Short mmCIF file of C-alpha atoms in Angstrom, two decimals:
data_model
loop_
_atom_site.label_atom_id
_atom_site.label_comp_id
_atom_site.label_asym_id
_atom_site.label_seq_id
_atom_site.Cartn_x
_atom_site.Cartn_y
_atom_site.Cartn_z
CA MET A 242 271.06 -12.55 78.07
CA ILE A 243 271.52 -12.15 81.83
CA GLU A 244 274.97 -10.74 82.54
CA VAL A 245 276.41 -10.68 86.06
CA ASN A 246 279.62 -8.66 86.03
CA HIS A 247 281.92 -8.68 89.09
CA VAL A 248 279.15 -8.08 91.63
CA SER A 249 279.67 -8.02 95.39
CA LYS A 250 277.43 -7.52 98.42
CA SER A 251 278.11 -7.04 102.14
CA PHE A 252 275.85 -6.54 105.16
CA ASN A 253 277.24 -4.85 108.28
CA GLY A 254 280.78 -5.64 107.21
CA ASN A 255 280.01 -9.30 106.45
CA VAL A 256 280.79 -10.33 102.87
CA ILE A 257 277.77 -12.17 101.42
CA ASN A 258 279.15 -12.54 97.91
CA GLU A 259 282.17 -11.17 96.10
CA ASP A 260 283.36 -10.72 92.53
CA VAL A 261 280.60 -12.88 91.03
CA SER A 262 280.53 -13.04 87.22
CA PHE A 263 278.63 -15.24 84.79
CA LYS A 264 276.47 -15.03 81.67
CA PHE A 265 273.27 -16.95 81.07
CA ASP A 266 270.80 -17.07 78.21
CA ARG A 267 268.63 -20.18 78.02
CA GLY A 268 268.17 -23.64 79.49
CA ILE A 269 268.17 -24.45 83.20
CA LEU A 270 270.96 -23.17 85.42
CA VAL A 271 270.97 -24.61 88.95
CA ILE A 272 272.90 -22.78 91.66
CA LEU A 273 274.02 -25.11 94.45
CA GLY A 274 275.82 -24.41 97.69
CA PRO A 275 275.66 -24.89 101.47
CA ASN A 276 273.31 -22.97 103.74
CA GLY A 277 274.46 -19.38 104.16
CA ALA A 278 276.43 -19.43 100.90
CA GLY A 279 274.70 -16.28 99.61
CA LYS A 280 272.58 -17.91 96.90
CA THR A 281 269.37 -16.07 97.81
CA THR A 282 271.23 -12.76 98.03
CA LEU A 283 272.62 -13.32 94.54
CA LEU A 284 269.16 -14.00 93.12
CA ARG A 285 267.79 -10.89 94.82
CA GLN A 286 270.57 -8.89 93.18
CA ILE A 287 269.71 -10.38 89.78
CA TYR A 288 266.04 -9.42 89.96
CA GLY A 289 266.73 -6.00 91.48
CA ASP A 290 265.52 -6.48 95.05
CA LEU A 291 269.03 -5.72 96.35
CA LYS A 292 271.54 -3.26 94.93
CA CYS A 293 275.07 -4.46 94.28
CA ASP A 294 277.84 -2.79 96.29
CA LYS A 295 280.13 -3.34 93.32
CA GLY A 296 279.69 -4.54 89.77
CA GLU A 297 276.73 -4.57 87.43
CA ILE A 298 273.87 -6.84 86.37
CA LEU A 299 272.13 -6.51 83.00
CA ILE A 300 268.96 -8.22 81.78
CA ASP A 301 269.06 -8.09 77.98
CA GLY A 302 271.04 -4.87 78.36
CA PHE A 303 268.75 -3.29 80.99
CA LYS A 304 269.44 -2.81 84.69
CA PRO A 305 267.30 -5.07 86.94
CA ASN A 306 265.23 -2.22 88.40
CA GLU A 307 264.29 -0.85 84.97
CA ARG A 308 260.74 -1.54 83.84
CA ARG A 309 261.91 -3.17 80.61
CA ALA A 310 264.02 -5.63 82.59
CA LYS A 311 261.22 -6.46 85.03
CA LYS A 312 258.92 -7.37 82.13
CA LEU A 313 261.43 -10.03 81.10
CA LEU A 314 261.49 -11.71 84.51
CA GLY A 315 259.23 -14.13 86.35
CA ILE A 316 260.33 -14.16 89.99
CA MET A 317 259.55 -16.57 92.82
CA PRO A 318 261.39 -15.63 96.03
CA GLN A 319 262.08 -18.21 98.71
CA ASN A 320 259.60 -16.63 101.13
CA ALA A 321 256.95 -15.72 98.53
CA GLU A 322 253.42 -15.45 99.92
CA PRO A 323 250.20 -15.04 97.92
CA ILE A 324 248.09 -11.89 98.19
CA PHE A 325 245.74 -12.27 101.15
CA ASN A 326 242.03 -13.07 100.63
CA LEU A 327 241.96 -13.53 96.85
CA THR A 328 240.69 -16.75 95.30
CA VAL A 329 243.22 -19.01 93.61
CA TYR A 330 241.94 -18.07 90.15
CA ASP A 331 241.77 -14.32 90.89
CA HIS A 332 245.31 -14.38 92.31
CA ILE A 333 246.80 -15.92 89.18
CA LYS A 334 244.69 -13.74 86.90
CA LEU A 335 245.79 -10.60 88.79
CA PHE A 336 249.47 -11.43 88.25
CA ALA A 337 248.87 -11.81 84.51
CA LYS A 338 246.78 -8.62 84.36
CA MET A 339 249.50 -6.61 86.14
CA ARG A 340 251.90 -7.71 83.39
CA GLY A 341 249.40 -6.75 80.69
CA ILE A 342 248.66 -10.34 79.66
CA LYS A 343 245.09 -10.99 78.47
CA GLY A 344 243.14 -13.90 77.03
CA ASN A 345 244.95 -16.64 78.93
CA ASP A 346 241.97 -17.95 80.96
CA THR A 347 242.18 -21.41 79.41
CA LYS A 348 245.87 -21.76 80.23
CA ILE A 349 245.33 -20.54 83.81
CA ARG A 350 242.54 -23.07 84.39
CA GLU A 351 244.67 -25.85 82.92
CA MET A 352 247.51 -25.06 85.35
CA ILE A 353 245.10 -24.83 88.30
CA LYS A 354 243.75 -28.27 87.40
CA LEU A 355 247.26 -29.64 86.87
CA PHE A 356 248.24 -28.67 90.42
CA ASP A 357 244.94 -29.97 91.84
CA LEU A 358 243.94 -26.55 93.20
CA ASP A 359 240.40 -25.27 93.80
CA PRO A 360 240.04 -22.07 91.71
CA LYS A 361 237.34 -20.69 94.02
CA LYS A 362 239.18 -21.29 97.29
CA ARG A 363 240.71 -18.27 99.01
CA VAL A 364 244.48 -18.40 99.26
CA ASN A 365 244.53 -17.54 102.97
CA ASN A 366 242.73 -20.87 103.61
CA LEU A 367 245.35 -22.93 101.77
CA SER A 368 248.14 -25.07 103.22
CA GLY A 369 251.76 -23.96 102.87
CA GLY A 370 252.34 -26.35 99.96
CA GLN A 371 249.19 -25.19 98.17
CA LYS A 372 250.22 -21.54 98.58
CA ARG A 373 253.56 -22.45 97.02
CA LYS A 374 251.74 -23.94 94.03
CA VAL A 375 249.62 -20.78 93.66
CA MET A 376 252.73 -18.59 93.66
CA LEU A 377 254.50 -20.74 91.09
CA THR A 378 251.41 -20.90 88.87
CA SER A 379 251.10 -17.10 89.12
CA VAL A 380 254.70 -16.72 87.93
CA LEU A 381 254.23 -19.23 85.10
CA ALA A 382 251.17 -17.28 83.91
CA LEU A 383 253.41 -14.25 83.27
CA GLU A 384 255.10 -16.06 80.36
CA PRO A 385 258.43 -14.26 80.93
CA LYS A 386 261.65 -14.78 79.02
CA TYR A 387 263.57 -15.61 82.21
CA PHE A 388 262.48 -17.32 85.42
CA ILE A 389 264.31 -16.68 88.72
CA LEU A 390 263.14 -19.33 91.20
CA ASP A 391 264.48 -19.63 94.75
CA GLU A 392 263.75 -23.11 96.14
CA PRO A 393 260.57 -23.42 94.02
CA THR A 394 259.63 -26.95 95.15
CA VAL A 395 260.45 -26.74 98.86
CA GLY A 396 257.68 -28.23 100.99
CA LEU A 397 255.86 -29.82 98.05
CA ASP A 398 254.90 -33.47 97.70
CA LEU A 399 256.74 -35.66 95.21
CA GLU A 400 253.92 -35.64 92.64
CA SER A 401 253.78 -31.82 92.61
CA ARG A 402 257.56 -31.61 92.35
CA ASN A 403 257.52 -33.93 89.34
CA ILE A 404 254.82 -31.81 87.65
CA ILE A 405 256.95 -28.70 88.17
CA HIS A 406 260.01 -30.50 86.81
CA GLU A 407 258.12 -31.42 83.64
CA ILE A 408 256.91 -27.83 83.20
CA LEU A 409 260.39 -26.36 83.67
CA ILE A 410 261.98 -28.84 81.26
CA LYS A 411 259.29 -28.00 78.67
CA LEU A 412 259.88 -24.26 79.12
CA SER A 413 263.61 -24.80 78.74
CA LYS A 414 263.08 -26.67 75.46
CA GLU A 415 260.95 -23.75 74.27
CA GLY A 416 263.95 -21.44 74.71
CA LYS A 417 263.22 -19.94 78.12
CA GLY A 418 265.99 -19.25 80.62
CA ILE A 419 265.53 -20.61 84.15
CA ILE A 420 267.82 -19.89 87.10
CA LEU A 421 266.92 -21.77 90.27
CA THR A 422 268.30 -22.81 93.62
CA THR A 423 267.48 -26.07 95.36
CA HIS A 424 268.65 -28.20 98.26
CA TYR A 425 267.28 -31.31 96.52
CA LEU A 426 270.33 -32.66 94.71
CA GLU A 427 268.28 -35.26 92.85
CA GLU A 428 266.19 -32.36 91.55
CA ALA A 429 269.32 -30.59 90.34
CA GLU A 430 270.43 -33.82 88.64
CA LYS A 431 267.13 -34.06 86.78
CA LEU A 432 266.88 -30.42 85.72
CA ALA A 433 270.31 -28.86 85.30
CA ASP A 434 271.72 -28.07 81.88
CA SER A 435 274.50 -26.26 83.73
CA VAL A 436 275.52 -25.88 87.36
CA ILE A 437 277.09 -23.17 89.49
CA LEU A 438 278.65 -24.29 92.76
CA PHE A 439 278.55 -21.28 95.01
CA ASN A 440 279.88 -20.26 98.39
CA ARG A 441 280.03 -16.44 98.46
CA ARG A 442 281.75 -16.67 95.11
CA ILE A 443 281.55 -18.94 92.10
CA LEU A 444 283.63 -22.07 92.69
CA PHE A 445 282.51 -23.84 89.52
CA ASP A 446 280.41 -22.90 86.49
CA GLY A 447 279.75 -25.49 83.79
CA SER A 448 278.13 -28.79 82.83
CA LYS A 449 278.00 -31.99 84.88
CA GLU A 450 280.60 -33.59 82.61
CA GLU A 451 282.92 -30.63 83.18
CA LEU A 452 282.35 -30.98 86.93
CA ILE A 453 283.46 -34.61 86.80
CA ARG A 454 286.78 -33.52 85.32
CA LYS A 455 287.03 -30.61 87.77
CA VAL A 456 286.56 -32.87 90.80
CA PHE A 457 288.69 -35.80 89.66
CA ASN A 458 291.01 -34.18 87.08
CA GLU A 459 290.04 -36.94 84.62
CA ASP A 460 287.11 -38.95 83.22
CA ILE A 461 285.70 -41.02 86.09
CA TYR A 462 283.07 -43.73 86.51
CA VAL A 463 281.45 -45.17 89.62
CA VAL A 464 281.62 -48.90 90.29
CA LYS A 465 279.32 -50.39 92.92
CA VAL A 466 280.08 -53.93 94.00
CA GLY A 467 277.64 -54.96 96.69
CA ASP A 468 277.83 -52.27 99.36
CA LYS A 469 281.18 -50.90 98.17
CA LYS A 470 281.54 -47.90 95.86
CA LEU A 471 284.68 -46.96 93.95
CA PHE A 472 285.59 -44.08 91.65
CA ILE A 473 287.61 -45.48 88.76
CA LYS A 474 289.13 -44.34 85.48
CA LYS A 475 287.42 -45.33 82.24
CA GLU A 476 290.27 -47.62 81.25
CA GLU A 477 289.89 -49.55 84.53
CA ILE A 478 286.30 -50.63 83.86
CA SER A 479 287.41 -53.90 82.21
CA LYS A 480 288.83 -55.07 85.56
CA TYR A 481 285.36 -55.14 87.11
CA ILE A 482 282.91 -56.20 84.39
CA TYR A 483 283.21 -59.92 85.26
CA LEU A 484 282.14 -59.47 88.89
CA ASN A 485 278.65 -60.39 90.08
CA ASP A 486 276.27 -57.83 91.60
CA ILE A 487 278.02 -54.92 89.91
CA GLU A 488 276.82 -51.51 88.75
CA ILE A 489 278.92 -49.23 86.53
CA ARG A 490 277.71 -45.68 85.90
CA ARG A 491 278.67 -42.02 85.75
CA PRO A 492 278.90 -40.14 89.07
CA THR A 493 275.68 -38.48 90.18
CA LEU A 494 275.54 -34.75 90.79
CA GLU A 495 275.03 -35.50 94.48
CA GLU A 496 278.27 -37.51 94.59
CA LEU A 497 280.11 -34.76 92.74
CA TYR A 498 278.69 -32.09 95.06
CA TYR A 499 279.93 -33.79 98.22
CA GLU A 500 283.27 -34.71 96.68
CA PHE A 501 283.75 -31.10 95.55
CA PHE A 502 282.83 -29.41 98.81
CA GLY A 503 284.70 -32.04 100.80
CA LYS A 504 287.86 -31.26 98.82
CA SER A 505 287.29 -27.49 98.86
CA ASN A 506 287.08 -27.61 102.65
#
């Protein structure tokens, strides 16, 4: 279990996050918030790149900078860059070797093929999106218990993003724990088992269904009639079902996000 207990961080007197607490074990946890909310700082605290000013973080009972904790983590920072002048295959293989993982050549080559990468091409000759794929594949090859991924699909084409989504969902079903940030709200909708809404502190921590009740204080549906969109109570649905050109559905995570931050402002 990853335990974040009342952690805070400031830089030059500016509070980046304060009194942050949550526990996480498995599934996919998506952390959402506006630019400058402190999401990246929080992830860096979790994987031990930044010390907490206050509070404590434990990875299965170990502090993030302990070797036993690091072996449990697969980390992809927002600004991750591959190691200069290695081939794609050698880069991924090196990551696995550094973690003591052997005999996974077949899996590595399968992932390289899946992401349409040339195993013999040197990483310094790759595009930004291809480098991102190499970094993510290198992290996946570590086979950690927990993944900490900061904007893992930024700059990637839709096909590559969908491949990554399928991989992460599969890993989640296998019992892995994945914490990620994203600015793609449709990505969060597709992936999230639980959501944290964050702006220097945790504003909400729970499931999408719990967020619906948090935002609206009751069970709400969306009715779209032509170009108009209404948020209605469940018992009001019968008033609209006879209309033409109508769509009745649950609110999307994107709708909830903007409703929440609009109200919190």
